[in-house]
PDB file of C-alpha atoms in Angstrom:
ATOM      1  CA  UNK A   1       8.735 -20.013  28.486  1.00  0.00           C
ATOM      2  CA  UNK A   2       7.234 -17.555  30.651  1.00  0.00           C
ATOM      3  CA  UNK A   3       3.737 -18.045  31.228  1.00  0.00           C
ATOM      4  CA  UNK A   4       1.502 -14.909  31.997  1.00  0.00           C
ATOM      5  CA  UNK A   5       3.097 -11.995  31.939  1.00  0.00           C
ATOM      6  CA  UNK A   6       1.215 -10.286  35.143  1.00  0.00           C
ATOM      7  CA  UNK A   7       2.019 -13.533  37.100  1.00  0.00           C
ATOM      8  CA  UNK A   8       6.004 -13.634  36.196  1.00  0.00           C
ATOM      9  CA  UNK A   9       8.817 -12.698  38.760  1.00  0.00           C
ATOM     10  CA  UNK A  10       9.741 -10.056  36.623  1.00  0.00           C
ATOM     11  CA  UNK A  11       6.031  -8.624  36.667  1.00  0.00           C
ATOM     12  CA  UNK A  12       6.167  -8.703  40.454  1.00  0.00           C
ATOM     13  CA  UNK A  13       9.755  -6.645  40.496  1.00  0.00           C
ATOM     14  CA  UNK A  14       8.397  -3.810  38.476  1.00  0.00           C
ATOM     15  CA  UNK A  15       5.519  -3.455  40.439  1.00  0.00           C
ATOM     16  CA  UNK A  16       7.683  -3.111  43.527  1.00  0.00           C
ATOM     17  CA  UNK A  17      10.267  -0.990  42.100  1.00  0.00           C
ATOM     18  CA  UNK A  18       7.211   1.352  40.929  1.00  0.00           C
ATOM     19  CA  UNK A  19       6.063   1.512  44.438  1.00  0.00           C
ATOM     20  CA  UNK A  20       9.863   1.875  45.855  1.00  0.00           C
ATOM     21  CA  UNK A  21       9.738   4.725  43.566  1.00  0.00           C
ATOM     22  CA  UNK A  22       6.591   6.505  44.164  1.00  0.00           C
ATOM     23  CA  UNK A  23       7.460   6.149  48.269  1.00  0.00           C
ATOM     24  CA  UNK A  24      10.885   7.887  47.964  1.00  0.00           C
ATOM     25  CA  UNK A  25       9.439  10.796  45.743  1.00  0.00           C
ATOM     26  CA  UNK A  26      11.178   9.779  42.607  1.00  0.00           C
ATOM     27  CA  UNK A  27       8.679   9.628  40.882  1.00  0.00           C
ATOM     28  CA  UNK A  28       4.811   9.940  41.356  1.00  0.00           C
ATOM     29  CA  UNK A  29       2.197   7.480  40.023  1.00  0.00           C
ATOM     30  CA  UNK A  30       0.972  10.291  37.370  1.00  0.00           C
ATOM     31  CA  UNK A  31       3.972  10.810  35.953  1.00  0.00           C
ATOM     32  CA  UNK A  32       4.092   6.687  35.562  1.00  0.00           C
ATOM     33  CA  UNK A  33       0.789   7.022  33.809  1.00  0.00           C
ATOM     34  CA  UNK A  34       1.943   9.610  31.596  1.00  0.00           C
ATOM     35  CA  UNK A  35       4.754   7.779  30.443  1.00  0.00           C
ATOM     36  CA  UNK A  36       2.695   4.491  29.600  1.00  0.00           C
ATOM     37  CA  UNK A  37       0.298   6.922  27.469  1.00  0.00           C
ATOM     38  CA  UNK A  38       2.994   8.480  25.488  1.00  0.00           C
ATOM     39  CA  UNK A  39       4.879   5.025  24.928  1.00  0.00           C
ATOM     40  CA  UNK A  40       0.735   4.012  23.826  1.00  0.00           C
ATOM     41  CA  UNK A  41      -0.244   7.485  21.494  1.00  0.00           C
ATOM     42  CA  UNK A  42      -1.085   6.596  18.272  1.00  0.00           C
ATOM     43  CA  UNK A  43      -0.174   3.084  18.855  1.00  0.00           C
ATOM     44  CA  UNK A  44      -3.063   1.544  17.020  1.00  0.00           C
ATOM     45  CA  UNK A  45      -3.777  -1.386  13.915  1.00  0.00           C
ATOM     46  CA  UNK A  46      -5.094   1.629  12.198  1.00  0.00           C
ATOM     47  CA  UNK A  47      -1.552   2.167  11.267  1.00  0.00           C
ATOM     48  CA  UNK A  48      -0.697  -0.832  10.359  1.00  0.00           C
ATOM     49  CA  UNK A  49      -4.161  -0.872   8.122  1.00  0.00           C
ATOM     50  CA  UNK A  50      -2.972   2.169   6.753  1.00  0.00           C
ATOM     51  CA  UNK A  51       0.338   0.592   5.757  1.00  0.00           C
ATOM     52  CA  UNK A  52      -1.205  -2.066   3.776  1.00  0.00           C
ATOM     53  CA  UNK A  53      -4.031   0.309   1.781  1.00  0.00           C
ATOM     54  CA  UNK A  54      -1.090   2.228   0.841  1.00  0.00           C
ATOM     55  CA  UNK A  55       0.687  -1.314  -0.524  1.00  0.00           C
ATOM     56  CA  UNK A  56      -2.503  -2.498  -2.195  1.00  0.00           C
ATOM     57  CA  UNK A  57      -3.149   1.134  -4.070  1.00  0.00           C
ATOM     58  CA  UNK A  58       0.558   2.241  -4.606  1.00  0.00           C
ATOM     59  CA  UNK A  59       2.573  -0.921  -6.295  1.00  0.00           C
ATOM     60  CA  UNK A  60       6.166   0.918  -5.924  1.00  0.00           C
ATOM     61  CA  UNK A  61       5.406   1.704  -2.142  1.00  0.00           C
ATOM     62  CA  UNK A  62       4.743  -2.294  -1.636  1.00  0.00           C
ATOM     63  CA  UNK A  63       7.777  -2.800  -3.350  1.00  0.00           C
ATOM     64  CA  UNK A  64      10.211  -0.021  -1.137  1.00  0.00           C
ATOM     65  CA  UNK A  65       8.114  -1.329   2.405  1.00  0.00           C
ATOM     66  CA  UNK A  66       8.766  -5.217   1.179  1.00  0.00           C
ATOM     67  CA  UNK A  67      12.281  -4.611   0.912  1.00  0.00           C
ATOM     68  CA  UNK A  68      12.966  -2.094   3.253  1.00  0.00           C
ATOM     69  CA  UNK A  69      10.360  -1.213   5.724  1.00  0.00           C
ATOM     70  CA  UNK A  70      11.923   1.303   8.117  1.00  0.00           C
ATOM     71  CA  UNK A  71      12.892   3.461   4.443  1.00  0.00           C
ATOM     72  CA  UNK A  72       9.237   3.187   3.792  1.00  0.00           C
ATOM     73  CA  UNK A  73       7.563   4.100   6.776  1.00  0.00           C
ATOM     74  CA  UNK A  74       8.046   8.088   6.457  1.00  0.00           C
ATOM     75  CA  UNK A  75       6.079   7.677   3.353  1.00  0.00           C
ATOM     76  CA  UNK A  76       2.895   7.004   5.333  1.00  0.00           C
ATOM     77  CA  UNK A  77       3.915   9.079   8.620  1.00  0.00           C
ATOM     78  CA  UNK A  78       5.200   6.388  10.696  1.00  0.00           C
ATOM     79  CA  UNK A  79       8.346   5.337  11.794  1.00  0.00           C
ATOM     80  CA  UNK A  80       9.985   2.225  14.009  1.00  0.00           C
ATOM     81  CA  UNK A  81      11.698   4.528  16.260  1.00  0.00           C
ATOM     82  CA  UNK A  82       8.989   5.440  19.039  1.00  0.00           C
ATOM     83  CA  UNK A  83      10.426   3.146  21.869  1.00  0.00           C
ATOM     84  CA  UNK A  84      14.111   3.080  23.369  1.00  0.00           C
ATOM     85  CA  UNK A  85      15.667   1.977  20.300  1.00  0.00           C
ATOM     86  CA  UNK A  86      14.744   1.890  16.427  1.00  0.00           C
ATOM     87  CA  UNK A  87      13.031  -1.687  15.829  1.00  0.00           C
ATOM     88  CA  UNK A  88      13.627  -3.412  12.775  1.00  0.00           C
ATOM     89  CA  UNK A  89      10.518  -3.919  10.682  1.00  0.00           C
ATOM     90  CA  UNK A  90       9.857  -6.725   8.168  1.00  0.00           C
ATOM     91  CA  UNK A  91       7.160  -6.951   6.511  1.00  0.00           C
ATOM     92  CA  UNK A  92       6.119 -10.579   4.893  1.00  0.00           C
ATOM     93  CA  UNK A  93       3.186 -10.352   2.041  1.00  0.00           C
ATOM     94  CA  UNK A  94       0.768 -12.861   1.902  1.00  0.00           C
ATOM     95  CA  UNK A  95      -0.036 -14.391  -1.683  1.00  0.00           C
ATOM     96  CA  UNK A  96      -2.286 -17.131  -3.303  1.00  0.00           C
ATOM     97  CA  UNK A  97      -0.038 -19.664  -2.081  1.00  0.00           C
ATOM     98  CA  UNK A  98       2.153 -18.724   0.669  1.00  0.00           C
ATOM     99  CA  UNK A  99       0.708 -16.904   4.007  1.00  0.00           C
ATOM    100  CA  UNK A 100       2.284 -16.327   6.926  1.00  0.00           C
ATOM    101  CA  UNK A 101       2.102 -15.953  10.738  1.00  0.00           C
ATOM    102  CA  UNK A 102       3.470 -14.420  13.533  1.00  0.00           C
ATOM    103  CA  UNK A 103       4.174 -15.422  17.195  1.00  0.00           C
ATOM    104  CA  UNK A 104       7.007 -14.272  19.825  1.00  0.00           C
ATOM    105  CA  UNK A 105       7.938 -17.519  21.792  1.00  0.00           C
ATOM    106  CA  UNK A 106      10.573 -16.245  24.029  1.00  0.00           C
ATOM    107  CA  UNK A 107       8.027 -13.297  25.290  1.00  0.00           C
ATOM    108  CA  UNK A 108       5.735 -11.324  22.958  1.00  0.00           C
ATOM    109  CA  UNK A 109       7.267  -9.087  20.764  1.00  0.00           C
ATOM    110  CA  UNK A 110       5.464  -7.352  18.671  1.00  0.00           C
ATOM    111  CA  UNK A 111       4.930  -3.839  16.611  1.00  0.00           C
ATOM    112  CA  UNK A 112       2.747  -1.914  19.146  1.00  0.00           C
ATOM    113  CA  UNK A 113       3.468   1.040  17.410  1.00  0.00           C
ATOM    114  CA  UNK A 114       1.466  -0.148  14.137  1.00  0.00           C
ATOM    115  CA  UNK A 115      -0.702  -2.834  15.734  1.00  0.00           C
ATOM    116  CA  UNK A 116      -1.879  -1.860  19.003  1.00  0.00           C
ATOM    117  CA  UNK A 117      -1.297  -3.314  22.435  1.00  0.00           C
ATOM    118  CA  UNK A 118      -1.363  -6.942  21.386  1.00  0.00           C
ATOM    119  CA  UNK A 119      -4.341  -9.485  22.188  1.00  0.00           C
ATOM    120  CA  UNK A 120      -3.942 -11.089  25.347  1.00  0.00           C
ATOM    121  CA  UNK A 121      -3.906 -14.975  23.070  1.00  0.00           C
ATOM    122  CA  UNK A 122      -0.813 -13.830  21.581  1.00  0.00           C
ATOM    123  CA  UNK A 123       0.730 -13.664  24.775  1.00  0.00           C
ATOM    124  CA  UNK A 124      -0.749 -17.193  26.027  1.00  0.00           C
ATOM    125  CA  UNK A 125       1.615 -20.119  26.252  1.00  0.00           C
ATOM    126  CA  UNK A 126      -1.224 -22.272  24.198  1.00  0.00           C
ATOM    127  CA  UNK A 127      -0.421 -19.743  21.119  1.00  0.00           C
ATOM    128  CA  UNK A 128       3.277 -19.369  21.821  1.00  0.00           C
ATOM    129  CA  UNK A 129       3.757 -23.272  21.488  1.00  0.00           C
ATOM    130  CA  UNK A 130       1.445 -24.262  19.131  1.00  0.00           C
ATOM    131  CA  UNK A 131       1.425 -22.253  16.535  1.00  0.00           C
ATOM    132  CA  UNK A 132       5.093 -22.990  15.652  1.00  0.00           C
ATOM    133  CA  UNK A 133       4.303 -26.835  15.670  1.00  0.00           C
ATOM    134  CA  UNK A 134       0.880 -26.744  14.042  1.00  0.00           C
ATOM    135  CA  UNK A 135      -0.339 -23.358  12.739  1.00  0.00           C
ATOM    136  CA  UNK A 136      -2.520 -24.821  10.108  1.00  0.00           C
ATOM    137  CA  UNK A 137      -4.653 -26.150  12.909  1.00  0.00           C
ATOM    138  CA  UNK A 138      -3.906 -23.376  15.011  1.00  0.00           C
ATOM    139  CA  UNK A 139      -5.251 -21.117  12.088  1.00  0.00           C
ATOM    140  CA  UNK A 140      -7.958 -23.442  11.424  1.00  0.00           C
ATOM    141  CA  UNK A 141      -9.174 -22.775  15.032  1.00  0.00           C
ATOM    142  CA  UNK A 142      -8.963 -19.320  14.271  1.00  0.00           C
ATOM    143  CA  UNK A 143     -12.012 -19.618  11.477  1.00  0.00           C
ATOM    144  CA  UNK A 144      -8.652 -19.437   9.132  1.00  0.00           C
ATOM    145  CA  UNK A 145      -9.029 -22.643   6.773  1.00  0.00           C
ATOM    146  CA  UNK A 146      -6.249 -22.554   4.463  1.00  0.00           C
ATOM    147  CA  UNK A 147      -5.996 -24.525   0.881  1.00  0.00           C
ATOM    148  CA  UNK A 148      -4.252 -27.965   1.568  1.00  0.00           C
ATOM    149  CA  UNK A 149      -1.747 -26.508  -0.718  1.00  0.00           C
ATOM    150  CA  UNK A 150      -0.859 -22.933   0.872  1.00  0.00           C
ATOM    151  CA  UNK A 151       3.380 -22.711   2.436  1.00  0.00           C
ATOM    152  CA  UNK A 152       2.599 -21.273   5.522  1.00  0.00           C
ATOM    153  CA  UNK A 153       5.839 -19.590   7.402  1.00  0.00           C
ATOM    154  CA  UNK A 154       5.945 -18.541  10.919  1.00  0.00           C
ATOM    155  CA  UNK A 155       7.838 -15.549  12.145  1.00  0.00           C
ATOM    156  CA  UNK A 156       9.484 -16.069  15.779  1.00  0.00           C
ATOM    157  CA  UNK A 157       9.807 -12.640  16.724  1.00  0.00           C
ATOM    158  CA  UNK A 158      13.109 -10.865  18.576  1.00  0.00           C
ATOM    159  CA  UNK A 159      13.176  -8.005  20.598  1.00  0.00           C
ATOM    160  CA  UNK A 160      15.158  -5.864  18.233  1.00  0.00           C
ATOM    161  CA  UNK A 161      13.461  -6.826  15.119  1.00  0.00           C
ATOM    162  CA  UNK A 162       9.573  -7.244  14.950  1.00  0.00           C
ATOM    163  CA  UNK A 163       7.163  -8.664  11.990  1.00  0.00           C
ATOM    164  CA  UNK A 164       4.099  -7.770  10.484  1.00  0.00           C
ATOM    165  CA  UNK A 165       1.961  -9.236   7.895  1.00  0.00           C
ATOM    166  CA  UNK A 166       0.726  -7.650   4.786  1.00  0.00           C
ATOM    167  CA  UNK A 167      -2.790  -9.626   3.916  1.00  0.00           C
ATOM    168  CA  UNK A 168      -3.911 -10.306   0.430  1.00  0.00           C
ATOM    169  CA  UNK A 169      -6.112  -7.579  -1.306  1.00  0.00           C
ATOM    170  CA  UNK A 170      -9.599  -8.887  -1.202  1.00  0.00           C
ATOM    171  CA  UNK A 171     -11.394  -9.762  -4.417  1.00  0.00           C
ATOM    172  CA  UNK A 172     -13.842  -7.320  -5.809  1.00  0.00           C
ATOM    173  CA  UNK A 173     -12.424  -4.361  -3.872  1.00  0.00           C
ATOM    174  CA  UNK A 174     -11.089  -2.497  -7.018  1.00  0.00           C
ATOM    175  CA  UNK A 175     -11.746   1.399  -7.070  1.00  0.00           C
ATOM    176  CA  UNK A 176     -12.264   1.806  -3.004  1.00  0.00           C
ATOM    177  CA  UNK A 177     -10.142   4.596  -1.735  1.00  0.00           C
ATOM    178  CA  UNK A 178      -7.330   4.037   0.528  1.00  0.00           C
ATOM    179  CA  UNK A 179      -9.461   4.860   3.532  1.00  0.00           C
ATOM    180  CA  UNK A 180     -12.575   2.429   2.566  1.00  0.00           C
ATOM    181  CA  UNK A 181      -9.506  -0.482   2.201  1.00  0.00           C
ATOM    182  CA  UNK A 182      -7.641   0.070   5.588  1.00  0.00           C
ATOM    183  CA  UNK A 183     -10.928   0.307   7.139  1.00  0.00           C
ATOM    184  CA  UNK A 184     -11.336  -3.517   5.645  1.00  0.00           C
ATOM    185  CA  UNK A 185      -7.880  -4.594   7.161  1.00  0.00           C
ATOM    186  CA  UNK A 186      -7.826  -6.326  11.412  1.00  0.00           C
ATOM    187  CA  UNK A 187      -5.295  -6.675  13.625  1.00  0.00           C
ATOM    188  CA  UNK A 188      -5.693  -9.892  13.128  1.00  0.00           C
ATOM    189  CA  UNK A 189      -4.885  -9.473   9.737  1.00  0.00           C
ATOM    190  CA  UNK A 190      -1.579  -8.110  10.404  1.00  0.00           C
ATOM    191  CA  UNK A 191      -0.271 -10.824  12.591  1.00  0.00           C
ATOM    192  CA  UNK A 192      -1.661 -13.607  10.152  1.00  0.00           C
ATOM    193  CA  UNK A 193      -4.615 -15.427  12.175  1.00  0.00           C
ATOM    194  CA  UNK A 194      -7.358 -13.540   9.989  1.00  0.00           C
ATOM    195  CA  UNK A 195      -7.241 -13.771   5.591  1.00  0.00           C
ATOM    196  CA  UNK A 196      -7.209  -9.947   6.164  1.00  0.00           C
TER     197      UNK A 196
ATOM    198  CA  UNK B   1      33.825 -12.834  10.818  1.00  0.00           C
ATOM    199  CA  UNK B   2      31.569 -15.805   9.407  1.00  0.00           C
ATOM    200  CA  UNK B   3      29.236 -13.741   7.539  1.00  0.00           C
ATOM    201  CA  UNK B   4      26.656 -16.109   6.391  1.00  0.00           C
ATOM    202  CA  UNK B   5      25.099 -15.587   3.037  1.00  0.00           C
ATOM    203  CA  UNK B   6      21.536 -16.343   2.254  1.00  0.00           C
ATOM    204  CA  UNK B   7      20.538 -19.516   1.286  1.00  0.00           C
ATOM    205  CA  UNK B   8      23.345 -20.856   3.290  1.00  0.00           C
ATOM    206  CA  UNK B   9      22.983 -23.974   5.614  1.00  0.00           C
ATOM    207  CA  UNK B  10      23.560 -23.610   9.147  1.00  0.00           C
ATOM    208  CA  UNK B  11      23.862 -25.627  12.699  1.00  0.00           C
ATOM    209  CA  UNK B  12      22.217 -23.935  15.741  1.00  0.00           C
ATOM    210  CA  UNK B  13      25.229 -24.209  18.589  1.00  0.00           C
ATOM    211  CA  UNK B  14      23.738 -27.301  21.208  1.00  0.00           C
ATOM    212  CA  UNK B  15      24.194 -24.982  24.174  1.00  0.00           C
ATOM    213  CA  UNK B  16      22.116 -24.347  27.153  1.00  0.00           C
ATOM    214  CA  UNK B  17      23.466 -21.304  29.081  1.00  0.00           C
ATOM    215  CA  UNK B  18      22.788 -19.873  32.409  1.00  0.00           C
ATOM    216  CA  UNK B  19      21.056 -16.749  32.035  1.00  0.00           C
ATOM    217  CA  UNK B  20      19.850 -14.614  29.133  1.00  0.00           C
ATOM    218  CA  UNK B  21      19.520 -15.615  25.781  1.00  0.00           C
ATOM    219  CA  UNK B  22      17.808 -15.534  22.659  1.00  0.00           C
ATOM    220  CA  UNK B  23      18.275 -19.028  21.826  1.00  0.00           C
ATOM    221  CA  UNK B  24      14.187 -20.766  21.330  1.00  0.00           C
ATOM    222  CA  UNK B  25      15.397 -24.110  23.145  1.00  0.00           C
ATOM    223  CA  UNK B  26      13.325 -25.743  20.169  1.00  0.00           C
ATOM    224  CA  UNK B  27      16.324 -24.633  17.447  1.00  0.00           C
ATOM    225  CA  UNK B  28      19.262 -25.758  19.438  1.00  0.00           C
ATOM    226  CA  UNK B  29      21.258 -28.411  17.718  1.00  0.00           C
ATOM    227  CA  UNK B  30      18.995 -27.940  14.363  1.00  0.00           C
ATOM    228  CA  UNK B  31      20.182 -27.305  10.854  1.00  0.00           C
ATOM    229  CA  UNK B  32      18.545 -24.366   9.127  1.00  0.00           C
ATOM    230  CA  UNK B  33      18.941 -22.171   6.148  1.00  0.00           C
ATOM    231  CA  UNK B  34      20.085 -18.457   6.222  1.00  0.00           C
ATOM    232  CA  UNK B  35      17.215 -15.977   4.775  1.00  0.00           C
ATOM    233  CA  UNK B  36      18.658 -12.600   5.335  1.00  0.00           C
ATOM    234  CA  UNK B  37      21.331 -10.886   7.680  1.00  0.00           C
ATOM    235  CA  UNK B  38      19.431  -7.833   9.829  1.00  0.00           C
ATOM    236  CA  UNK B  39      22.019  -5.744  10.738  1.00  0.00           C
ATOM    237  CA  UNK B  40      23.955  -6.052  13.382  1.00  0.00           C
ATOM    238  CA  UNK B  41      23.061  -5.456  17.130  1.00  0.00           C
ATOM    239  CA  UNK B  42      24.212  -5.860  20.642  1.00  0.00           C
ATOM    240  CA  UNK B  43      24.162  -9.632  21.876  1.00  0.00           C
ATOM    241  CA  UNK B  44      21.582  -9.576  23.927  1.00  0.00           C
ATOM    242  CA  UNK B  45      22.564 -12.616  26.308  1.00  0.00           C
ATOM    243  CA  UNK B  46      25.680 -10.044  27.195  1.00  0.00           C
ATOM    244  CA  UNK B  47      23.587  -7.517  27.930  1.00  0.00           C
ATOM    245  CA  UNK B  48      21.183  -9.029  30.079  1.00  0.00           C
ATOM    246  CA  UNK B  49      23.836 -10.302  31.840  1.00  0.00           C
ATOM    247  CA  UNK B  50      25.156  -5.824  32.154  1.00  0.00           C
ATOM    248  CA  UNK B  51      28.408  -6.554  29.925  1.00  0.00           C
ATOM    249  CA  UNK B  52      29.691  -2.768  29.671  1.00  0.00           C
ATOM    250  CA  UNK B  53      30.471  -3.051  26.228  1.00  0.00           C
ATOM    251  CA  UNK B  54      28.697  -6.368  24.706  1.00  0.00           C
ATOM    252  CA  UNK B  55      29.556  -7.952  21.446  1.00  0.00           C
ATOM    253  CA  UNK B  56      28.046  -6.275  18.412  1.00  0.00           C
ATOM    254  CA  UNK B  57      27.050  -8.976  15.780  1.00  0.00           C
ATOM    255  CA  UNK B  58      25.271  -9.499  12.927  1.00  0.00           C
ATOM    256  CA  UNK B  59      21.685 -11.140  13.447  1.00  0.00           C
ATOM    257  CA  UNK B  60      20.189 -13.977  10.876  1.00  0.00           C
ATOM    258  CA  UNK B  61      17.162 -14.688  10.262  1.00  0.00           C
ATOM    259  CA  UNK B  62      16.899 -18.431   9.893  1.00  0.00           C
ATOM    260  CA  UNK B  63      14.461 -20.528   8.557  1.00  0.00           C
ATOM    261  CA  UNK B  64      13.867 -24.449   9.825  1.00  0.00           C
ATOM    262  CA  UNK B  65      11.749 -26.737   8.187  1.00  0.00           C
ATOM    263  CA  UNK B  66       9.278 -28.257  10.701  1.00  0.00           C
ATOM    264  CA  UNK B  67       9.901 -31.760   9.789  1.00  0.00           C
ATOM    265  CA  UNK B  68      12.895 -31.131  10.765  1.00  0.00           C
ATOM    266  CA  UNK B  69      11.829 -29.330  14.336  1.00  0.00           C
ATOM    267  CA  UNK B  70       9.403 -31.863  14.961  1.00  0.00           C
ATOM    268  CA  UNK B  71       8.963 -34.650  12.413  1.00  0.00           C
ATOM    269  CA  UNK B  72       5.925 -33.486  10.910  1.00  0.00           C
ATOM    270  CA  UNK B  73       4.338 -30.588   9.265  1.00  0.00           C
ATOM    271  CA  UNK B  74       4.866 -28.823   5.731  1.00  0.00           C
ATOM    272  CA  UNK B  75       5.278 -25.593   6.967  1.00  0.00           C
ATOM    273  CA  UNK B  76       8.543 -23.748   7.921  1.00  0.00           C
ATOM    274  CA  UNK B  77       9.502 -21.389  11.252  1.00  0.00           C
ATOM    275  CA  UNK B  78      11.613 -18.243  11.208  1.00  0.00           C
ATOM    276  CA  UNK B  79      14.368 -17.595  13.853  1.00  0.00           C
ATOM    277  CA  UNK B  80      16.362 -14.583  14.336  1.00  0.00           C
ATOM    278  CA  UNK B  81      19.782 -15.755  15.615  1.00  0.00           C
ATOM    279  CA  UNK B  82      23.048 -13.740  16.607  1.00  0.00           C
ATOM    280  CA  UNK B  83      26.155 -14.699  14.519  1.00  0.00           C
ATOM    281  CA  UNK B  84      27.652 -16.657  18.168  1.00  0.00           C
ATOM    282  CA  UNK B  85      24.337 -18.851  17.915  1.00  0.00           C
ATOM    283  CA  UNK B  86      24.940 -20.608  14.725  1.00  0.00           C
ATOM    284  CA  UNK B  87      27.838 -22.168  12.830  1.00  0.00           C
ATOM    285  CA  UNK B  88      28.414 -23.246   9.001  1.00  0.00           C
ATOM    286  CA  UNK B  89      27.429 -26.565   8.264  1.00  0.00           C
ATOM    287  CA  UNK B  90      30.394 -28.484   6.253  1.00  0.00           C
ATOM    288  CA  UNK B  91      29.087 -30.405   2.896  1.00  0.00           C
ATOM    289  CA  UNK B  92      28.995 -33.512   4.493  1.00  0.00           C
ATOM    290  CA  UNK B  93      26.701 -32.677   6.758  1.00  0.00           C
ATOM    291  CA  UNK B  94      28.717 -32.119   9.358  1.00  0.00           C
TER     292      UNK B  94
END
């Protein structure tokens, strides 16, 4: 495993080829910035949370995004296809007795697109190793106490293919509007350390 | 072409190459079961390593129990594996 990611070799030889870059004109620091913020428009859990209010409220979406997320997508707006290459996207539904839990233990791949820049835990080595050994405690630590009963499954995430979770309705929430439930929905939600 | 089908049992190859590759050391060697095939994409420890025209294979998802990773725990982890990562596991366990 890698550690940190700002403290990697790799980390070091993009900085310098940035600055090799900038110093022979290439290319200038703005233009660097500008690329970051287009890769990062829109790239927000509100998309994600908009994903699953449109699950919860529309039962033959959740069934088209279940088994075939990237065909769904375009129903809400969204697509997989924002980076260099069209990501896979699975999406894994919680239920009473099964949740799941995601974690990238090569690096840290992850949906940016419909979650956000990712938290800087999922990126720690403690997460990356533990949470495939012992995610109930890992989720316990987390405030997340599952039922002694509950299959949990962790996703190991792959650059070409990335995960996200779609959390359980929560009780009592019938007739909110799609808005008032994906305002109810975290990030950490989506990648399976929060109920919702 | 091995084409796995779901459900089906497979070994993760025992290797440890030099270079790329998207191989979790904690899966080598183990015996998992097939959930789904992906698609199929570029082999990624070929193009990391700037192959001109890498294999394209189908990826697995594969799914290990954790007693079986570690010797405890009730839960199971998800791997997604290129085809050249993983072979059939015979009936007798082989």
């Amino acid at each position: 495993m890698s550690g940190e990611h700002t403290s990697t070799p790799v980390a070091a030889r993009v900085r310098r080829l940035e600055a090799r870059l900038t110093e022979a004109g290439v290319v200038t620091e703005e233009q660097l910035d500008a690329a970051l913020a287009a890769m990062l428009k829109g790239a927000s859990p509100v998309n994600g949370a908009r994903i699953v209010a449109r699950a919860w409220t529309d039962p033959g979406f959740r069934e088209r995004l279940l088994a075939d997320a990237n065909a769904a997508l375009p129903e809400v707006g969204l697509s997989m296809a924002g980076g260099i290459q069209e990501q896979r996207l699975k999406v894994v539904e919680n239920t009473a007795t099964t949740h799941h839990v995601l974690v990238c233990t090569l690096c840290s791949c992850y949906p940016i697109g419909l979650l956000g820049p990712s938290p800087s835990w999922y990126k720690s080595e403690a997460y990356r190793s533990r949470v495939v050994r012992e995610p109930r405690a890992v989720l316990a630590e987390f405030g997340l106490e599952l039922p002694g009963d509950t299959t949990i499954t962790v996703w190991d995430s792959s650059a070409e293919s990335r995960y996200m979770v779609l959390p359980r309705r929560p009780e009592g929430t019938e007739g909110r509007s799609e808005a008032e439930l994906a305002a109810l929905v975290t990030r950490e939600g989506l990648i399976g350390t929060a109920a919702v | 072409m091995a084409d796995f089908r779901a459900g089906e049992r497979v070994r993760v190859r025992a290797v440890d190459p030099e270079g790329h590759t998207r191989v979790p050391r904690y899966v080598r060697g183990q015996v998992g079961r097939i959930v789904e095939c992906q698609g199929r994409w570029a082999l990624a420890d070929e193009c990391a390593a700037g192959i001109a025209e890498p294999r394209v294979e189908p990826v697995y998802t594969v799914a290990f129990a954790a007693g079986d990773l570690w010797g405890e725990g009730g839960h199971e982890v998800t791997v997604d594996l290129w085809e050249s990562y993983i072979e059939r596991v015979r009936e007798d366990g082989a």
